[in-house]
Amino acid sequence: MAEVDLHGYTVDEALRIFIDVYNRHVRRRSEESLRVIHGYGSATEGLDGGKIRLKIRTFLEGVGDSLDWKPGEDLEGNAGVTIVFPRKILPTSQNQLAADILAFCSIPRTESKIAGKRSRNQRSDPRSRPPRPTKIAAKGDGETYMTVA
């Protein structure tokens, strides 16, 4: 069984390393499972520890069409590992970002929403307009204005 040890990495680094090792494993057409060592995590009383474990397992749940996986506690009695059974390549974070941008851009938007312009109703609502200066006195050639809210 191949393995990858994610101890000592940040959560984002660990996920990136896992995806890279997993994809290399699949490209080699390896039939064996991948043992992901993430550790238990530091848990304080009443809190569930293991940020890397939680992130990896949440990620694995979202890519179920590419792989199967089992928690280590089910197979080995060890919550510090996750066993992954690869089937096909996972999207890299760059590919995922591109897919997210494409999905965002495919949603039709009006020009006013893109430009951030307010609607006609918002413009006619006096509460949404900035206060205008009001002429309060005129003396000789000078005029005095005051902003009334």
mmCIF file of C-alpha atoms in Angstrom:
data_model
loop_
_atom_site.group_PDB
_atom_site.id
_atom_site.type_symbol
_atom_site.label_atom_id
_atom_site.label_comp_id
_atom_site.label_asym_id
_atom_site.label_seq_id
_atom_site.Cartn_x
_atom_site.Cartn_y
_atom_site.Cartn_z
ATOM 1 C CA MET A 1 0.000 0.000 0.000
ATOM 2 C CA ALA A 2 1.395 3.394 -1.006
ATOM 3 C CA GLU A 3 1.204 6.212 1.531
ATOM 4 C CA VAL A 4 1.508 9.954 1.841
ATOM 5 C CA ASP A 5 2.348 11.641 5.175
ATOM 6 C CA LEU A 6 0.798 15.091 5.597
ATOM 7 C CA HIS A 7 2.166 15.848 9.070
ATOM 8 C CA GLY A 8 3.684 19.303 9.430
ATOM 9 C CA TYR A 9 1.866 20.960 6.543
ATOM 10 C CA THR A 10 -0.820 23.624 6.611
ATOM 11 C CA VAL A 11 -4.309 22.510 5.639
ATOM 12 C CA ASP A 12 -4.035 24.020 2.146
ATOM 13 C CA GLU A 13 -0.539 22.592 1.576
ATOM 14 C CA ALA A 14 -1.700 19.162 2.745
ATOM 15 C CA LEU A 15 -4.643 19.146 0.341
ATOM 16 C CA ARG A 16 -2.459 20.287 -2.566
ATOM 17 C CA ILE A 17 0.156 17.612 -1.770
ATOM 18 C CA PHE A 18 -2.517 14.929 -1.447
ATOM 19 C CA ILE A 19 -3.993 15.794 -4.862
ATOM 20 C CA ASP A 20 -0.534 15.790 -6.464
ATOM 21 C CA VAL A 21 0.464 12.413 -4.955
ATOM 22 C CA TYR A 22 -2.947 10.914 -5.740
ATOM 23 C CA ASN A 23 -2.817 12.024 -9.390
ATOM 24 C CA ARG A 24 0.726 10.668 -9.834
ATOM 25 C CA HIS A 25 -0.479 7.397 -8.292
ATOM 26 C CA VAL A 26 -3.367 7.196 -10.796
ATOM 27 C CA ARG A 27 -1.154 8.130 -13.773
ATOM 28 C CA ARG A 28 1.156 5.209 -12.915
ATOM 29 C CA ARG A 29 -1.950 3.016 -13.161
ATOM 30 C CA SER A 30 -1.296 1.644 -9.715
ATOM 31 C CA GLU A 31 -3.957 -0.763 -8.482
ATOM 32 C CA GLU A 32 -3.065 -0.362 -4.808
ATOM 33 C CA SER A 33 -4.816 1.859 -2.314
ATOM 34 C CA LEU A 34 -3.282 5.048 -0.957
ATOM 35 C CA ARG A 35 -2.841 5.414 2.805
ATOM 36 C CA VAL A 36 -3.143 9.096 3.725
ATOM 37 C CA ILE A 37 -1.492 9.839 7.068
ATOM 38 C CA HIS A 38 -2.884 13.081 8.454
ATOM 39 C CA GLY A 39 -2.718 12.423 12.168
ATOM 40 C CA TYR A 40 -5.397 12.795 14.778
ATOM 41 C CA GLY A 41 -4.988 16.547 15.088
ATOM 42 C CA SER A 42 -4.833 18.438 18.317
ATOM 43 C CA ALA A 43 -8.151 18.262 20.098
ATOM 44 C CA THR A 44 -9.083 20.128 23.225
ATOM 45 C CA GLU A 45 -11.828 18.932 25.498
ATOM 46 C CA GLY A 46 -15.186 19.086 23.777
ATOM 47 C CA LEU A 47 -13.753 20.046 20.369
ATOM 48 C CA ASP A 48 -13.101 17.827 17.385
ATOM 49 C CA GLY A 49 -9.465 18.206 16.330
ATOM 50 C CA GLY A 50 -7.720 17.342 13.113
ATOM 51 C CA LYS A 51 -8.108 20.195 10.648
ATOM 52 C CA ILE A 52 -6.194 18.313 7.949
ATOM 53 C CA ARG A 53 -8.221 15.140 8.557
ATOM 54 C CA LEU A 54 -11.488 17.069 8.324
ATOM 55 C CA LYS A 55 -10.415 18.974 5.182
ATOM 56 C CA ILE A 56 -9.174 15.826 3.409
ATOM 57 C CA ARG A 57 -12.299 13.848 4.241
ATOM 58 C CA THR A 58 -14.617 16.708 3.252
ATOM 59 C CA PHE A 59 -12.735 16.982 -0.034
ATOM 60 C CA LEU A 60 -12.983 13.204 -0.599
ATOM 61 C CA GLU A 61 -16.754 13.311 -0.047
ATOM 62 C CA GLY A 62 -17.005 15.905 -2.827
ATOM 63 C CA VAL A 63 -15.048 13.865 -5.386
ATOM 64 C CA GLY A 64 -16.768 10.530 -4.876
ATOM 65 C CA ASP A 65 -17.028 9.945 -8.622
ATOM 66 C CA SER A 66 -13.209 9.790 -8.849
ATOM 67 C CA LEU A 67 -12.446 7.505 -5.918
ATOM 68 C CA ASP A 68 -13.629 5.485 -2.970
ATOM 69 C CA TRP A 69 -12.325 5.981 0.542
ATOM 70 C CA LYS A 70 -12.690 4.638 4.059
ATOM 71 C CA PRO A 71 -11.817 6.250 7.382
ATOM 72 C CA GLY A 72 -8.806 4.606 8.986
ATOM 73 C CA GLU A 73 -10.797 3.935 12.130
ATOM 74 C CA ASP A 74 -13.071 1.594 10.122
ATOM 75 C CA LEU A 75 -10.230 -0.420 8.553
ATOM 76 C CA GLU A 76 -7.320 -0.125 10.976
ATOM 77 C CA GLY A 77 -8.846 1.304 14.125
ATOM 78 C CA ASN A 78 -6.718 4.427 13.508
ATOM 79 C CA ALA A 79 -8.427 7.831 13.112
ATOM 80 C CA GLY A 80 -5.093 9.357 12.062
ATOM 81 C CA VAL A 81 -5.265 7.843 8.570
ATOM 82 C CA THR A 82 -7.670 7.651 5.655
ATOM 83 C CA ILE A 83 -7.504 4.909 3.043
ATOM 84 C CA VAL A 84 -8.196 6.009 -0.535
ATOM 85 C CA PHE A 85 -9.035 3.680 -3.427
ATOM 86 C CA PRO A 86 -8.215 5.639 -6.630
ATOM 87 C CA ARG A 87 -10.213 5.362 -9.845
ATOM 88 C CA LYS A 88 -9.481 8.469 -11.919
ATOM 89 C CA ILE A 89 -7.552 11.772 -11.899
ATOM 90 C CA LEU A 90 -8.684 14.517 -9.510
ATOM 91 C CA PRO A 91 -9.000 18.131 -10.634
ATOM 92 C CA THR A 92 -6.094 20.283 -9.457
ATOM 93 C CA SER A 93 -6.833 23.467 -7.553
ATOM 94 C CA GLN A 94 -6.019 25.487 -10.699
ATOM 95 C CA ASN A 95 -8.507 23.444 -12.711
ATOM 96 C CA GLN A 96 -11.051 23.868 -9.919
ATOM 97 C CA LEU A 97 -10.541 27.642 -9.880
ATOM 98 C CA ALA A 98 -11.034 27.786 -13.648
ATOM 99 C CA ALA A 99 -14.211 25.700 -13.344
ATOM 100 C CA ASP A 100 -15.531 27.966 -10.563
ATOM 101 C CA ILE A 101 -14.822 31.097 -12.628
ATOM 102 C CA LEU A 102 -16.510 29.570 -15.669
ATOM 103 C CA ALA A 103 -19.562 28.620 -13.592
ATOM 104 C CA PHE A 104 -19.753 32.155 -12.151
ATOM 105 C CA CYS A 105 -19.421 33.757 -15.575
ATOM 106 C CA SER A 106 -22.089 31.527 -17.123
ATOM 107 C CA ILE A 107 -24.799 33.096 -14.925
ATOM 108 C CA PRO A 108 -26.522 35.889 -16.887
ATOM 109 C CA ARG A 109 -26.324 39.320 -15.288
ATOM 110 C CA THR A 110 -27.772 42.660 -16.310
ATOM 111 C CA GLU A 111 -25.417 45.491 -17.195
ATOM 112 C CA SER A 112 -26.573 47.476 -14.165
ATOM 113 C CA LYS A 113 -25.688 44.587 -11.836
ATOM 114 C CA ILE A 114 -22.256 44.275 -13.414
ATOM 115 C CA ALA A 115 -21.664 48.033 -13.125
ATOM 116 C CA GLY A 116 -23.148 48.125 -9.634
ATOM 117 C CA LYS A 117 -25.740 50.739 -10.590
ATOM 118 C CA ARG A 118 -28.777 51.202 -8.406
ATOM 119 C CA SER A 119 -32.211 50.412 -9.713
ATOM 120 C CA ARG A 120 -34.800 53.078 -10.526
ATOM 121 C CA ASN A 121 -36.714 52.302 -7.321
ATOM 122 C CA GLN A 122 -33.615 52.835 -5.204
ATOM 123 C CA ARG A 123 -32.930 56.180 -6.918
ATOM 124 C CA SER A 124 -36.467 57.467 -6.318
ATOM 125 C CA ASP A 125 -36.406 56.482 -2.643
ATOM 126 C CA PRO A 126 -35.435 59.646 -0.725
ATOM 127 C CA ARG A 127 -33.756 57.579 1.972
ATOM 128 C CA SER A 128 -31.257 56.242 -0.556
ATOM 129 C CA ARG A 129 -30.280 59.676 -1.934
ATOM 130 C CA PRO A 130 -27.442 61.637 -0.425
ATOM 131 C CA PRO A 131 -28.600 64.825 1.330
ATOM 132 C CA ARG A 132 -28.654 67.992 -0.821
ATOM 133 C CA PRO A 133 -27.496 71.386 0.333
ATOM 134 C CA THR A 134 -30.387 73.761 1.069
ATOM 135 C CA LYS A 135 -30.141 77.537 0.795
ATOM 136 C CA ILE A 136 -30.857 78.989 4.207
ATOM 137 C CA ALA A 137 -29.731 82.636 3.926
ATOM 138 C CA ALA A 138 -28.680 85.234 1.412
ATOM 139 C CA LYS A 139 -26.796 88.362 2.461
ATOM 140 C CA GLY A 140 -25.390 90.750 -0.040
ATOM 141 C CA ASP A 141 -23.423 88.898 -2.660
ATOM 142 C CA GLY A 142 -22.944 85.760 -0.470
ATOM 143 C CA GLU A 143 -25.259 82.863 0.075
ATOM 144 C CA THR A 144 -25.224 80.341 2.928
ATOM 145 C CA TYR A 145 -26.094 76.703 2.373
ATOM 146 C CA MET A 146 -26.649 73.916 4.856
ATOM 147 C CA THR A 147 -27.002 70.216 4.252
ATOM 148 C CA VAL A 148 -30.240 68.894 5.679
ATOM 149 C CA ALA A 149 -30.551 65.166 6.135
#
